[in-house]
Amino acid sequence: MSEALEQYTKHIRFERKFSEHTVREYTSDIKLFIGFLNETNNNKEPLSVTSKDVRGWLLSLLEKKESKTTIHRRISSLKSFYKYHIICGHIKKNPAQNILLPKKQKQLPSFLEESQVDALSLSELPTEDFSEMRKNTIISLLYLTGIRRAELINLKINDIDRDRKYISVLGKRNKQRNIPIPDWFMQYLDCYIRLRRKTHGNENDYLFVTDKGKPLYPKFVYLLVRNTLDNVTTMTKRSPHTLRHTFATHMLNAGADLNAIRELLGHSSLAATQIYAHNNFEKLKKAHKQAHPRN
């Protein structure tokens, strides 16, 4: 790893406190760019590049037929990298700043229909099978609160306020938010925690643990959700984020205010939440087209 990249990685990990997933993605993107420089510019130092070098990399990404979304993220990583080094005084201009990017096609979030959520039987009676109970609790919590996978993994038992019936979540940029949970699920959580302690004791205070009593990891949660959703949908995207999209969409359909949904999701701006309003509008257009006598 180059010294410039190592400094930046420490900055986003320890000072900006980005998630490990984000740190890995940003670092990987910048390593790819440095690899491109090594192949085409005789090991040119990343802090001495020009906009021409960045445009050359962009063209190579397009030639490899990388998706527009991936290309946007890679250039965004590069912009962040150079912005940091400008602040540090190592360079004066950001060579990635004014790069013209291919227009992204806006993709609407995939979500489950309410009938599909019903088919998951989330409110079934608790069981003494720890793996089954853990699965039901995770799926329910993701759908009922819309929290991110990383937020779920980091939840501690003490993050649950039983009296006021909410969970306290530490989101991106270390921002904390409280999300209410229904009475029936509070009772379900109590049953799960009793079984979790009975099965794995108090070695750590993570709410969710593996069969060996260790904290969960991203792939564990992804496969658990994907395998569960396989039973109710044939959608291509079946991930923890699908349940986050489903939470937001169902809240909006039920009449929740967009700003309230933004706060529950932990979005820093309303722009990120407005995609769900667009999703709802597209659904209305479809219903109108199917039902209106002149269509």
XYZ file of C-alpha atoms in Angstrom:
295
model
C 0.000 0.000 0.000
C 1.370 3.439 -0.919
C 2.075 5.895 1.906
C -0.541 8.328 0.556
C -3.200 5.594 0.577
C -2.165 4.348 4.010
C -2.549 7.857 5.460
C -5.984 8.244 3.861
C -7.145 4.822 5.057
C -6.201 5.669 8.656
C -8.054 8.977 8.287
C -11.358 7.460 7.161
C -11.114 4.537 9.605
C -10.093 6.334 12.797
C -11.004 9.999 12.290
C -14.037 9.845 9.993
C -15.033 6.489 11.541
C -16.326 5.006 8.304
C -17.658 1.459 8.524
C -15.194 -1.340 7.712
C -17.241 -2.131 4.605
C -16.865 1.461 3.351
C -13.158 1.537 4.211
C -12.614 -1.668 2.226
C -14.509 -0.319 -0.795
C -12.714 3.047 -0.836
C -9.317 1.416 -0.345
C -10.004 -1.148 -3.063
C -11.055 1.562 -5.538
C -7.925 3.628 -4.949
C -5.703 0.536 -5.177
C -7.252 -0.178 -8.585
C -6.394 3.343 -9.722
C -2.810 2.994 -8.464
C -2.582 -0.325 -10.317
C -3.753 1.452 -13.475
C -1.030 4.083 -12.986
C 1.590 1.361 -12.577
C 0.502 -0.312 -15.820
C 0.199 2.782 -17.987
C 2.382 5.513 -16.491
C 5.582 3.815 -15.332
C 4.613 3.729 -11.639
C 3.480 7.349 -11.502
C 2.893 8.520 -7.930
C -0.836 8.953 -7.128
C -0.255 12.472 -5.745
C 1.313 13.664 -9.001
C -1.500 12.684 -11.373
C -3.563 15.048 -13.529
C -7.162 15.034 -14.700
C -5.899 13.364 -17.884
C -4.765 10.329 -15.855
C -8.156 10.089 -14.138
C -9.977 10.337 -17.482
C -7.739 7.562 -18.807
C -8.774 5.351 -15.915
C -12.430 6.215 -16.491
C -12.121 5.125 -20.132
C -10.496 1.853 -19.092
C -13.377 1.168 -16.681
C -15.876 1.817 -19.469
C -13.948 -0.515 -21.804
C -14.167 -3.235 -19.138
C -17.947 -2.659 -19.156
C -18.134 -1.906 -15.446
C -21.566 -0.755 -14.340
C -22.225 2.982 -14.210
C -22.991 2.717 -10.500
C -19.608 1.097 -9.822
C -17.800 3.698 -11.933
C -19.492 6.526 -10.028
C -18.417 4.961 -6.714
C -14.818 4.487 -7.866
C -14.470 8.111 -8.980
C -16.186 9.247 -5.771
C -13.566 7.295 -3.779
C -10.845 9.021 -5.769
C -12.353 12.460 -5.140
C -12.453 11.764 -1.405
C -8.831 10.554 -1.464
C -7.583 13.720 -3.152
C -9.783 15.994 -1.043
C -8.059 14.610 2.052
C -4.600 15.286 0.607
C -5.615 18.852 -0.346
C -6.640 19.460 3.293
C -3.287 18.029 4.413
C -1.483 20.398 2.043
C 0.091 17.620 -0.031
C -1.530 18.777 -3.307
C -3.313 21.920 -4.485
C -5.939 20.608 -6.930
C -8.258 17.608 -7.010
C -7.609 15.843 -10.350
C -10.869 13.880 -10.035
C -13.074 16.882 -9.280
C -14.422 17.842 -12.710
C -14.463 14.455 -14.405
C -17.565 13.989 -16.569
C -19.210 10.708 -15.570
C -21.649 8.517 -17.521
C -25.244 9.182 -16.557
C -26.610 6.600 -14.153
C -29.980 5.007 -14.768
C -32.023 5.529 -11.633
C -32.954 2.164 -10.142
C -35.893 1.977 -7.796
C -35.360 0.007 -4.580
C -36.658 -3.563 -4.570
C -39.078 -4.360 -1.771
C -41.433 -7.107 -0.613
C -45.182 -6.863 -0.945
C -47.113 -6.903 2.314
C -48.502 -10.358 1.485
C -44.929 -11.646 1.146
C -44.023 -10.222 4.545
C -47.116 -11.896 5.985
C -45.894 -15.193 4.526
C -42.729 -14.887 6.629
C -44.926 -15.348 9.749
C -42.826 -12.916 11.782
C -45.171 -12.874 14.780
C -45.234 -16.639 15.329
C -44.792 -17.895 18.889
C -41.200 -18.121 20.184
C -39.362 -21.440 19.970
C -36.632 -23.128 22.036
C -34.559 -23.703 18.877
C -31.863 -21.007 19.128
C -31.012 -20.904 15.391
C -34.678 -20.584 14.435
C -35.341 -17.979 17.108
C -32.292 -15.965 16.053
C -33.385 -16.061 12.404
C -36.945 -14.916 13.182
C -35.676 -12.141 15.468
C -33.180 -10.835 12.907
C -35.690 -10.829 10.034
C -38.321 -9.162 12.224
C -35.935 -6.515 13.516
C -34.674 -5.606 10.030
C -38.232 -5.245 8.724
C -39.718 -3.488 11.768
C -36.929 -0.912 12.143
C -35.227 -0.570 8.739
C -31.765 -0.679 10.315
C -28.669 -1.440 8.233
C -26.844 -4.770 8.375
C -23.813 -3.241 10.156
C -26.111 -1.591 12.704
C -27.783 -4.925 13.422
C -24.434 -6.698 13.868
C -23.249 -4.079 16.376
C -26.403 -4.064 18.499
C -25.838 -4.800 22.184
C -28.422 -6.170 24.590
C -28.245 -2.886 26.534
C -29.271 -0.966 23.400
C -32.844 -2.126 24.039
C -34.942 0.178 26.230
C -37.706 -2.077 27.538
C -39.578 0.663 29.383
C -39.843 3.077 26.460
C -39.864 0.278 23.866
C -37.189 1.374 21.468
C -33.737 0.301 20.314
C -30.788 2.678 20.255
C -28.775 2.376 17.037
C -25.315 3.750 16.267
C -25.398 4.624 12.564
C -23.045 6.140 10.027
C -20.701 8.888 11.230
C -21.407 7.701 14.791
C -24.875 9.249 14.766
C -27.211 7.697 17.295
C -30.945 7.334 16.766
C -33.783 5.687 18.671
C -36.267 3.522 16.793
C -39.554 2.420 18.394
C -40.587 -1.233 18.353
C -44.102 -2.660 18.847
C -45.218 -4.253 22.115
C -45.517 -7.773 20.673
C -41.958 -7.665 19.391
C -40.648 -6.366 22.719
C -42.046 -9.529 24.301
C -40.530 -11.614 21.500
C -37.129 -9.947 22.082
C -37.297 -10.788 25.787
C -37.876 -14.452 24.919
C -34.993 -14.401 22.440
C -32.591 -12.792 24.955
C -33.463 -15.378 27.616
C -32.758 -18.179 25.117
C -29.578 -16.466 23.901
C -28.233 -16.224 27.464
C -29.313 -19.771 28.244
C -27.532 -21.061 25.136
C -24.403 -18.882 25.099
C -24.171 -17.243 28.517
C -22.782 -13.743 29.029
C -19.388 -14.062 27.327
C -20.202 -10.885 25.363
C -23.123 -8.448 25.264
C -23.875 -8.585 21.537
C -27.568 -9.100 20.889
C -26.911 -11.549 18.053
C -24.194 -14.203 18.091
C -23.167 -17.181 15.967
C -23.688 -20.783 17.014
C -20.275 -20.548 18.704
C -21.304 -17.474 20.674
C -19.200 -15.020 18.643
C -20.453 -11.715 17.140
C -22.119 -12.014 13.738
C -20.319 -11.049 10.521
C -21.728 -9.490 7.316
C -21.878 -12.665 5.181
C -23.688 -14.555 7.954
C -26.490 -11.989 8.002
C -26.629 -11.727 4.200
C -27.021 -15.502 3.725
C -29.555 -15.780 6.553
C -31.747 -13.091 4.959
C -31.296 -14.369 1.406
C -32.182 -17.945 2.340
C -35.240 -16.764 4.287
C -36.531 -14.523 1.486
C -36.071 -17.383 -0.997
C -39.247 -18.835 0.527
C -41.449 -15.847 -0.334
C -40.022 -14.105 -3.422
C -38.157 -14.717 -6.667
C -36.695 -11.191 -6.734
C -33.062 -11.040 -7.801
C -32.152 -8.802 -4.861
C -32.793 -10.582 -1.574
C -30.528 -8.946 0.979
C -30.763 -7.190 4.366
C -31.117 -3.925 2.437
C -34.239 -5.346 0.746
C -35.895 -5.420 4.173
C -34.725 -1.837 4.806
C -36.342 -0.782 1.509
C -39.466 -2.736 2.451
C -39.697 -1.002 5.830
C -39.465 2.456 4.243
C -41.892 1.672 1.407
C -44.525 0.157 3.698
C -44.204 3.102 6.108
C -44.766 5.549 3.252
C -47.707 3.533 1.903
C -49.280 3.656 5.368
C -49.094 7.455 5.390
C -45.883 8.138 7.319
C -44.246 11.527 6.792
C -41.144 11.425 4.582
C -39.100 13.350 7.167
C -40.058 10.846 9.853
C -38.902 7.999 7.608
C -35.642 9.869 6.976
C -34.982 10.087 10.716
C -35.802 6.427 11.296
C -33.509 5.346 8.454
C -30.695 7.602 9.634
C -30.356 9.443 6.312
C -28.358 12.675 6.533
C -30.574 14.411 3.955
C -34.092 14.075 2.606
C -32.759 13.472 -0.927
C -31.767 9.904 -0.050
C -35.257 9.184 1.306
C -37.171 10.667 -1.626
C -36.460 7.592 -3.764
C -39.233 5.863 -1.798
C -41.697 8.576 -2.753
C -40.710 7.999 -6.379
C -41.202 4.271 -5.838
C -44.695 4.938 -4.493
C -45.497 7.242 -7.424
C -44.443 4.571 -9.940
C -46.750 2.086 -8.199
C -49.641 4.565 -8.418
C -48.955 5.110 -12.130
C -49.030 1.372 -12.736
C -52.327 0.985 -10.862
C -53.793 3.904 -12.786
C -52.719 2.446 -16.119
C -54.246 -0.928 -15.281
C -57.511 0.409 -13.864
C -58.409 3.579 -15.748
C -60.981 2.933 -18.537
C -59.162 5.216 -21.008
C -55.787 3.474 -20.624
